[in-house]
Amino acid sequence: QVQLVESGGGLVQPGGSVMLACAASGRTGRTVGNYAIGWFRQAPGKEREFVAAIGWWSSSSTHFADSVKGRSTISRDDAKNTVYLRMNGLKPEDTAVYYCTADSALSTVIRRPAYWGQGTQVTVSA
């Protein structure tokens, strides 16, 4: 079991950047390093969609949706039990609630993650 708490959302101007953080906590002995961590988003009136993910421990494996590839980075600080998603060149269509997710493997967290946070709102508007 792992609990996920997102932060860092807010109102951003088009072309700006946002850094989202996902703090994870779990039962004794397990840290965020034990999980692959991902990000999904859901815009008003649309289905939830995958955004980005990073493999567990010091894995350098990452995966991005085409819509954010090239303008986003995902990183982890296992000592702080936190994963960061930075998005640059934000567009109005990036407006959504962003959810942090976790699962045991990268392939699973991309498709059907077992654990979800409550979400943080990102609004891109002038």
CSV table of N, CA and C in Angstrom, one decimal:
chain,number,residue,atom,x,y,z
A,1,GLN,N,0.8,-1.2,0.0
A,1,GLN,CA,0.0,0.0,0.0
A,1,GLN,C,0.9,1.2,0.0
A,2,VAL,N,0.5,2.2,-0.8
A,2,VAL,CA,1.3,3.5,-0.9
A,2,VAL,C,0.3,4.6,-1.0
A,3,GLN,N,0.6,5.7,-0.3
A,3,GLN,CA,-0.2,6.9,-0.3
A,3,GLN,C,0.6,7.9,-1.2
A,4,LEU,N,-0.2,8.6,-2.0
A,4,LEU,CA,0.4,9.6,-2.9
A,4,LEU,C,-0.2,11.0,-2.7
A,5,VAL,N,0.6,12.0,-2.6
A,5,VAL,CA,0.1,13.4,-2.4
A,5,VAL,C,0.7,14.3,-3.4
A,6,GLU,N,-0.1,14.9,-4.3
A,6,GLU,CA,0.5,15.8,-5.3
A,6,GLU,C,0.5,17.2,-4.8
A,7,SER,N,1.4,18.0,-5.4
A,7,SER,CA,1.5,19.4,-5.1
A,7,SER,C,2.1,20.1,-6.3
A,8,GLY,N,2.0,21.5,-6.3
A,8,GLY,CA,2.6,22.2,-7.3
A,8,GLY,C,1.7,22.8,-8.4
A,9,GLY,N,0.5,22.4,-8.4
A,9,GLY,CA,-0.4,22.9,-9.5
A,9,GLY,C,-0.7,24.4,-9.2
A,10,GLY,N,-1.5,24.9,-10.2
A,10,GLY,CA,-1.9,26.3,-10.1
A,10,GLY,C,-2.2,26.9,-11.4
A,11,LEU,N,-2.2,28.2,-11.4
A,11,LEU,CA,-2.5,29.0,-12.7
A,11,LEU,C,-1.2,29.3,-13.3
A,12,VAL,N,-1.0,29.0,-14.6
A,12,VAL,CA,0.2,29.3,-15.3
A,12,VAL,C,-0.2,29.9,-16.7
A,13,GLN,N,0.6,30.9,-17.1
A,13,GLN,CA,0.4,31.5,-18.4
A,13,GLN,C,0.9,30.6,-19.5
A,14,PRO,N,0.2,30.7,-20.7
A,14,PRO,CA,0.7,29.9,-21.8
A,14,PRO,C,2.2,30.2,-22.1
A,15,GLY,N,2.9,29.1,-22.4
A,15,GLY,CA,4.3,29.2,-22.6
A,15,GLY,C,5.1,29.1,-21.3
A,16,GLY,N,4.5,29.1,-20.2
A,16,GLY,CA,5.2,29.0,-18.9
A,16,GLY,C,5.5,27.5,-18.5
A,17,SER,N,5.9,27.3,-17.3
A,17,SER,CA,6.4,26.0,-16.8
A,17,SER,C,5.7,25.7,-15.5
A,18,VAL,N,5.6,24.5,-15.2
A,18,VAL,CA,5.1,24.0,-13.9
A,18,VAL,C,5.9,22.8,-13.4
A,19,MET,N,6.1,22.8,-12.1
A,19,MET,CA,6.8,21.6,-11.5
A,19,MET,C,5.8,21.0,-10.6
A,20,LEU,N,5.4,19.8,-10.9
A,20,LEU,CA,4.5,19.0,-10.0
A,20,LEU,C,5.3,18.1,-9.2
A,21,ALA,N,5.0,17.9,-7.9
A,21,ALA,CA,5.6,16.9,-7.0
A,21,ALA,C,4.7,15.9,-6.5
A,22,CYS,N,5.2,14.7,-6.4
A,22,CYS,CA,4.4,13.6,-5.8
A,22,CYS,C,5.1,13.0,-4.7
A,23,ALA,N,4.6,13.2,-3.5
A,23,ALA,CA,5.2,12.6,-2.3
A,23,ALA,C,4.5,11.3,-2.0
A,24,ALA,N,5.4,10.3,-1.7
A,24,ALA,CA,4.8,9.0,-1.5
A,24,ALA,C,5.2,8.5,-0.1
A,25,SER,N,4.3,7.8,0.5
A,25,SER,CA,4.5,7.2,1.8
A,25,SER,C,3.8,5.8,1.8
A,26,GLY,N,4.5,4.9,2.5
A,26,GLY,CA,3.9,3.5,2.5
A,26,GLY,C,4.3,2.8,3.8
A,27,ARG,N,4.0,1.5,3.7
A,27,ARG,CA,4.2,0.8,5.0
A,27,ARG,C,5.7,0.7,5.2
A,28,THR,N,6.1,0.4,6.4
A,28,THR,CA,7.5,0.4,6.8
A,28,THR,C,8.3,-0.5,5.9
A,29,GLY,N,9.4,0.0,5.5
A,29,GLY,CA,10.3,-0.7,4.6
A,29,GLY,C,10.2,-0.5,3.2
A,30,ARG,N,9.1,0.1,2.8
A,30,ARG,CA,8.9,0.4,1.4
A,30,ARG,C,8.9,1.9,1.1
A,31,THR,N,9.6,2.3,0.1
A,31,THR,CA,9.6,3.7,-0.2
A,31,THR,C,9.2,3.9,-1.7
A,32,VAL,N,9.3,5.1,-2.1
A,32,VAL,CA,8.9,5.4,-3.5
A,32,VAL,C,9.8,4.7,-4.4
A,33,GLY,N,11.1,4.4,-3.9
A,33,GLY,CA,12.0,3.7,-4.8
A,33,GLY,C,11.5,2.3,-5.2
A,34,ASN,N,10.6,1.7,-4.4
A,34,ASN,CA,10.1,0.4,-4.7
A,34,ASN,C,9.0,0.4,-5.8
A,35,TYR,N,8.6,1.6,-6.3
A,35,TYR,CA,7.5,1.7,-7.2
A,35,TYR,C,7.9,2.4,-8.5
A,36,ALA,N,7.3,2.0,-9.5
A,36,ALA,CA,7.3,2.9,-10.7
A,36,ALA,C,6.2,4.0,-10.5
A,37,ILE,N,6.5,5.2,-10.8
A,37,ILE,CA,5.6,6.3,-10.6
A,37,ILE,C,5.2,7.0,-11.9
A,38,GLY,N,3.9,7.3,-12.0
A,38,GLY,CA,3.4,7.9,-13.2
A,38,GLY,C,2.6,9.1,-12.9
A,39,TRP,N,2.3,9.8,-14.0
A,39,TRP,CA,1.3,10.9,-14.0
A,39,TRP,C,0.3,10.7,-15.0
A,40,PHE,N,-0.9,10.9,-14.7
A,40,PHE,CA,-2.1,11.0,-15.6
A,40,PHE,C,-2.7,12.4,-15.4
A,41,ARG,N,-3.6,12.7,-16.4
A,41,ARG,CA,-4.3,13.9,-16.3
A,41,ARG,C,-5.7,13.7,-16.8
A,42,GLN,N,-6.6,14.6,-16.4
A,42,GLN,CA,-8.0,14.6,-16.9
A,42,GLN,C,-8.5,16.0,-17.0
A,43,ALA,N,-8.8,16.3,-18.3
A,43,ALA,CA,-9.3,17.6,-18.6
A,43,ALA,C,-10.8,17.6,-18.5
A,44,PRO,N,-11.5,18.7,-18.3
A,44,PRO,CA,-12.9,18.7,-18.2
A,44,PRO,C,-13.6,18.1,-19.5
A,45,GLY,N,-14.5,17.2,-19.2
A,45,GLY,CA,-15.2,16.6,-20.3
A,45,GLY,C,-14.4,15.5,-21.1
A,46,LYS,N,-13.2,15.2,-20.6
A,46,LYS,CA,-12.4,14.3,-21.4
A,46,LYS,C,-12.0,13.1,-20.5
A,47,GLU,N,-11.6,12.0,-21.1
A,47,GLU,CA,-11.1,10.9,-20.3
A,47,GLU,C,-9.8,11.1,-19.7
A,48,ARG,N,-9.5,10.4,-18.7
A,48,ARG,CA,-8.2,10.5,-18.1
A,48,ARG,C,-7.1,9.9,-19.0
A,49,GLU,N,-6.0,10.5,-19.1
A,49,GLU,CA,-4.9,10.1,-20.1
A,49,GLU,C,-3.6,10.1,-19.4
A,50,PHE,N,-2.7,9.2,-19.9
A,50,PHE,CA,-1.4,9.0,-19.4
A,50,PHE,C,-0.5,10.2,-19.8
A,51,VAL,N,0.4,10.6,-18.9
A,51,VAL,CA,1.3,11.8,-19.3
A,51,VAL,C,2.7,11.4,-19.3
A,52,ALA,N,3.2,10.8,-18.2
A,52,ALA,CA,4.6,10.4,-18.0
A,52,ALA,C,4.8,9.4,-16.9
A,53,ALA,N,5.9,8.7,-17.0
A,53,ALA,CA,6.2,7.7,-15.9
A,53,ALA,C,7.7,7.5,-15.8
A,54,ILE,N,8.1,7.0,-14.7
A,54,ILE,CA,9.5,6.7,-14.4
A,54,ILE,C,9.6,5.4,-13.7
A,55,GLY,N,10.6,4.6,-14.0
A,55,GLY,CA,10.8,3.3,-13.4
A,55,GLY,C,11.2,3.4,-12.0
A,56,TRP,N,11.3,2.2,-11.3
A,56,TRP,CA,11.6,2.2,-9.9
A,56,TRP,C,13.1,2.2,-9.6
A,57,TRP,N,13.4,2.5,-8.3
A,57,TRP,CA,14.8,2.8,-7.9
A,57,TRP,C,15.5,3.7,-8.8
A,58,SER,N,16.7,3.4,-9.1
A,58,SER,CA,17.5,4.4,-9.8
A,58,SER,C,17.4,4.1,-11.3
A,59,SER,N,16.4,3.5,-11.7
A,59,SER,CA,16.1,3.2,-13.1
A,59,SER,C,16.0,4.5,-13.9
A,60,SER,N,16.7,4.6,-15.0
A,60,SER,CA,16.6,5.7,-15.9
A,60,SER,C,15.5,5.6,-16.9
A,61,SER,N,14.7,4.6,-16.8
A,61,SER,CA,13.6,4.4,-17.7
A,61,SER,C,12.5,5.4,-17.5
A,62,THR,N,12.2,6.1,-18.6
A,62,THR,CA,11.1,7.0,-18.5
A,62,THR,C,10.2,6.8,-19.8
A,63,HIS,N,9.0,7.3,-19.7
A,63,HIS,CA,8.1,7.2,-20.8
A,63,HIS,C,7.2,8.4,-20.8
A,64,PHE,N,6.9,8.9,-22.0
A,64,PHE,CA,6.1,10.2,-22.1
A,64,PHE,C,5.1,10.0,-23.1
A,65,ALA,N,3.9,10.6,-22.9
A,65,ALA,CA,2.9,10.7,-23.9
A,65,ALA,C,3.4,11.6,-25.0
A,66,ASP,N,3.0,11.3,-26.3
A,66,ASP,CA,3.4,12.2,-27.4
A,66,ASP,C,3.1,13.6,-27.2
A,67,SER,N,2.0,13.9,-26.5
A,67,SER,CA,1.5,15.3,-26.3
A,67,SER,C,2.4,16.1,-25.4
A,68,VAL,N,3.3,15.5,-24.6
A,68,VAL,CA,4.2,16.2,-23.7
A,68,VAL,C,5.7,15.9,-24.0
A,69,LYS,N,5.9,15.0,-24.9
A,69,LYS,CA,7.3,14.6,-25.2
A,69,LYS,C,8.1,15.7,-25.7
A,70,GLY,N,9.3,15.9,-25.2
A,70,GLY,CA,10.2,16.9,-25.7
A,70,GLY,C,10.1,18.2,-24.9
A,71,ARG,N,9.0,18.4,-24.1
A,71,ARG,CA,8.9,19.6,-23.3
A,71,ARG,C,8.6,19.2,-21.8
A,72,SER,N,8.8,18.0,-21.5
A,72,SER,CA,8.6,17.5,-20.1
A,72,SER,C,9.7,16.6,-19.6
A,73,THR,N,10.0,16.7,-18.3
A,73,THR,CA,11.0,15.8,-17.7
A,73,THR,C,10.3,15.2,-16.5
A,74,ILE,N,10.7,14.0,-16.1
A,74,ILE,CA,10.3,13.4,-14.9
A,74,ILE,C,11.5,12.8,-14.2
A,75,SER,N,11.6,13.1,-12.9
A,75,SER,CA,12.7,12.7,-12.1
A,75,SER,C,12.3,12.2,-10.7
A,76,ARG,N,13.2,11.5,-10.0
A,76,ARG,CA,12.8,11.1,-8.7
A,76,ARG,C,13.9,11.4,-7.7
A,77,ASP,N,13.5,11.6,-6.5
A,77,ASP,CA,14.5,11.8,-5.4
A,77,ASP,C,14.1,10.8,-4.3
A,78,ASP,N,14.7,9.6,-4.4
A,78,ASP,CA,14.3,8.5,-3.5
A,78,ASP,C,14.5,8.9,-2.0
A,79,ALA,N,15.5,9.7,-1.8
A,79,ALA,CA,15.8,10.1,-0.4
A,79,ALA,C,14.6,10.9,0.2
A,80,LYS,N,14.0,11.6,-0.7
A,80,LYS,CA,12.8,12.4,-0.2
A,80,LYS,C,11.5,11.8,-0.5
A,81,ASN,N,11.5,10.6,-1.1
A,81,ASN,CA,10.3,9.8,-1.5
A,81,ASN,C,9.4,10.7,-2.4
A,82,THR,N,10.0,11.4,-3.3
A,82,THR,CA,9.3,12.3,-4.1
A,82,THR,C,9.7,12.2,-5.6
A,83,VAL,N,8.7,12.3,-6.5
A,83,VAL,CA,8.9,12.3,-7.9
A,83,VAL,C,8.4,13.6,-8.4
A,84,TYR,N,9.1,14.2,-9.4
A,84,TYR,CA,8.8,15.5,-9.9
A,84,TYR,C,8.5,15.4,-11.4
A,85,LEU,N,7.5,16.1,-11.8
A,85,LEU,CA,7.2,16.3,-13.3
A,85,LEU,C,7.3,17.7,-13.6
A,86,ARG,N,8.1,18.0,-14.5
A,86,ARG,CA,8.3,19.4,-15.0
A,86,ARG,C,7.8,19.5,-16.4
A,87,MET,N,6.9,20.4,-16.6
A,87,MET,CA,6.4,20.6,-18.0
A,87,MET,C,6.7,22.1,-18.4
A,88,ASN,N,7.2,22.2,-19.6
A,88,ASN,CA,7.5,23.5,-20.2
A,88,ASN,C,6.7,23.8,-21.4
A,89,GLY,N,6.7,25.0,-21.8
A,89,GLY,CA,5.9,25.4,-23.0
A,89,GLY,C,4.4,25.0,-22.8
A,90,LEU,N,3.9,25.4,-21.7
A,90,LEU,CA,2.5,25.0,-21.4
A,90,LEU,C,1.5,25.6,-22.4
A,91,LYS,N,0.5,24.8,-22.7
A,91,LYS,CA,-0.6,25.3,-23.6
A,91,LYS,C,-1.9,25.2,-22.9
A,92,PRO,N,-2.9,25.9,-23.4
A,92,PRO,CA,-4.2,25.8,-22.7
A,92,PRO,C,-4.7,24.4,-22.7
A,93,GLU,N,-4.4,23.6,-23.7
A,93,GLU,CA,-4.9,22.2,-23.7
A,93,GLU,C,-4.2,21.3,-22.6
A,94,ASP,N,-3.2,21.8,-21.9
A,94,ASP,CA,-2.6,21.1,-20.8
A,94,ASP,C,-3.4,21.3,-19.5
A,95,THR,N,-4.4,22.2,-19.6
A,95,THR,CA,-5.2,22.4,-18.4
A,95,THR,C,-5.9,21.1,-18.0
A,96,ALA,N,-5.8,20.7,-16.8
A,96,ALA,CA,-6.3,19.4,-16.3
A,96,ALA,C,-6.0,19.2,-14.9
A,97,VAL,N,-6.7,18.2,-14.3
A,97,VAL,CA,-6.3,17.7,-13.0
A,97,VAL,C,-5.2,16.7,-13.2
A,98,TYR,N,-4.1,16.8,-12.6
A,98,TYR,CA,-2.9,15.9,-12.7
A,98,TYR,C,-2.9,15.0,-11.5
A,99,TYR,N,-2.8,13.7,-11.8
A,99,TYR,CA,-2.8,12.6,-10.8
A,99,TYR,C,-1.5,11.9,-10.8
A,100,CYS,N,-1.0,11.7,-9.6
A,100,CYS,CA,0.2,10.8,-9.4
A,100,CYS,C,-0.3,9.4,-9.2
A,101,THR,N,0.5,8.5,-9.8
A,101,THR,CA,0.1,7.1,-9.7
A,101,THR,C,1.3,6.2,-9.4
A,102,ALA,N,1.1,5.0,-8.9
A,102,ALA,CA,2.2,4.1,-8.6
A,102,ALA,C,1.8,2.7,-8.8
A,103,ASP,N,2.8,1.9,-9.2
A,103,ASP,CA,2.6,0.4,-9.4
A,103,ASP,C,4.0,-0.2,-9.3
A,104,SER,N,4.0,-1.5,-9.4
A,104,SER,CA,5.2,-2.2,-9.2
A,104,SER,C,6.1,-2.2,-10.4
A,105,ALA,N,5.6,-1.9,-11.6
A,105,ALA,CA,6.4,-1.9,-12.8
A,105,ALA,C,6.0,-0.8,-13.7
A,106,LEU,N,7.0,-0.4,-14.5
A,106,LEU,CA,6.8,0.8,-15.5
A,106,LEU,C,5.6,0.4,-16.4
A,107,SER,N,5.6,-0.8,-16.9
A,107,SER,CA,4.6,-1.2,-17.9
A,107,SER,C,3.2,-1.2,-17.3
A,108,THR,N,3.1,-1.4,-16.1
A,108,THR,CA,1.8,-1.4,-15.4
A,108,THR,C,1.4,0.0,-15.1
A,109,VAL,N,2.3,0.8,-14.6
A,109,VAL,CA,1.9,2.2,-14.2
A,109,VAL,C,1.5,3.0,-15.4
A,110,ILE,N,2.0,2.7,-16.5
A,110,ILE,CA,1.6,3.4,-17.7
A,110,ILE,C,0.1,3.1,-18.1
A,111,ARG,N,-0.3,1.9,-17.9
A,111,ARG,CA,-1.6,1.4,-18.4
A,111,ARG,C,-2.7,1.4,-17.3
A,112,ARG,N,-2.4,0.7,-16.2
A,112,ARG,CA,-3.5,0.5,-15.2
A,112,ARG,C,-2.8,0.5,-13.8
A,113,PRO,N,-2.4,1.7,-13.4
A,113,PRO,CA,-1.8,1.8,-12.1
A,113,PRO,C,-2.7,1.5,-10.9
A,114,ALA,N,-2.2,0.9,-9.9
A,114,ALA,CA,-3.0,0.4,-8.8
A,114,ALA,C,-3.3,1.5,-7.8
A,115,TYR,N,-2.3,2.5,-7.7
A,115,TYR,CA,-2.5,3.5,-6.7
A,115,TYR,C,-2.6,4.9,-7.3
A,116,TRP,N,-3.5,5.7,-6.7
A,116,TRP,CA,-3.7,7.0,-7.3
A,116,TRP,C,-3.7,8.1,-6.1
A,117,GLY,N,-3.2,9.3,-6.5
A,117,GLY,CA,-3.3,10.4,-5.6
A,117,GLY,C,-4.7,11.1,-5.8
A,118,GLN,N,-4.9,12.2,-5.1
A,118,GLN,CA,-6.1,12.9,-5.2
A,118,GLN,C,-6.1,13.9,-6.3
A,119,GLY,N,-5.0,14.3,-6.8
A,119,GLY,CA,-4.9,15.1,-8.0
A,119,GLY,C,-4.6,16.6,-7.6
A,120,THR,N,-4.0,17.3,-8.5
A,120,THR,CA,-3.7,18.7,-8.4
A,120,THR,C,-4.1,19.4,-9.7
A,121,GLN,N,-4.7,20.6,-9.6
A,121,GLN,CA,-5.2,21.3,-10.7
A,121,GLN,C,-4.1,22.1,-11.4
A,122,VAL,N,-4.0,22.0,-12.7
A,122,VAL,CA,-3.1,22.9,-13.4
A,122,VAL,C,-4.0,23.6,-14.5
A,123,THR,N,-4.0,24.9,-14.4
A,123,THR,CA,-4.8,25.7,-15.3
A,123,THR,C,-3.8,26.6,-16.1
A,124,VAL,N,-3.9,26.5,-17.5
A,124,VAL,CA,-3.0,27.3,-18.3
A,124,VAL,C,-3.9,28.3,-19.0
A,125,SER,N,-3.7,29.6,-18.6
A,125,SER,CA,-4.6,30.6,-19.1
A,125,SER,C,-3.9,32.0,-19.0
A,126,ALA,N,-4.2,32.9,-19.9
A,126,ALA,CA,-3.6,34.2,-19.8
A,126,ALA,C,-4.5,35.1,-18.9
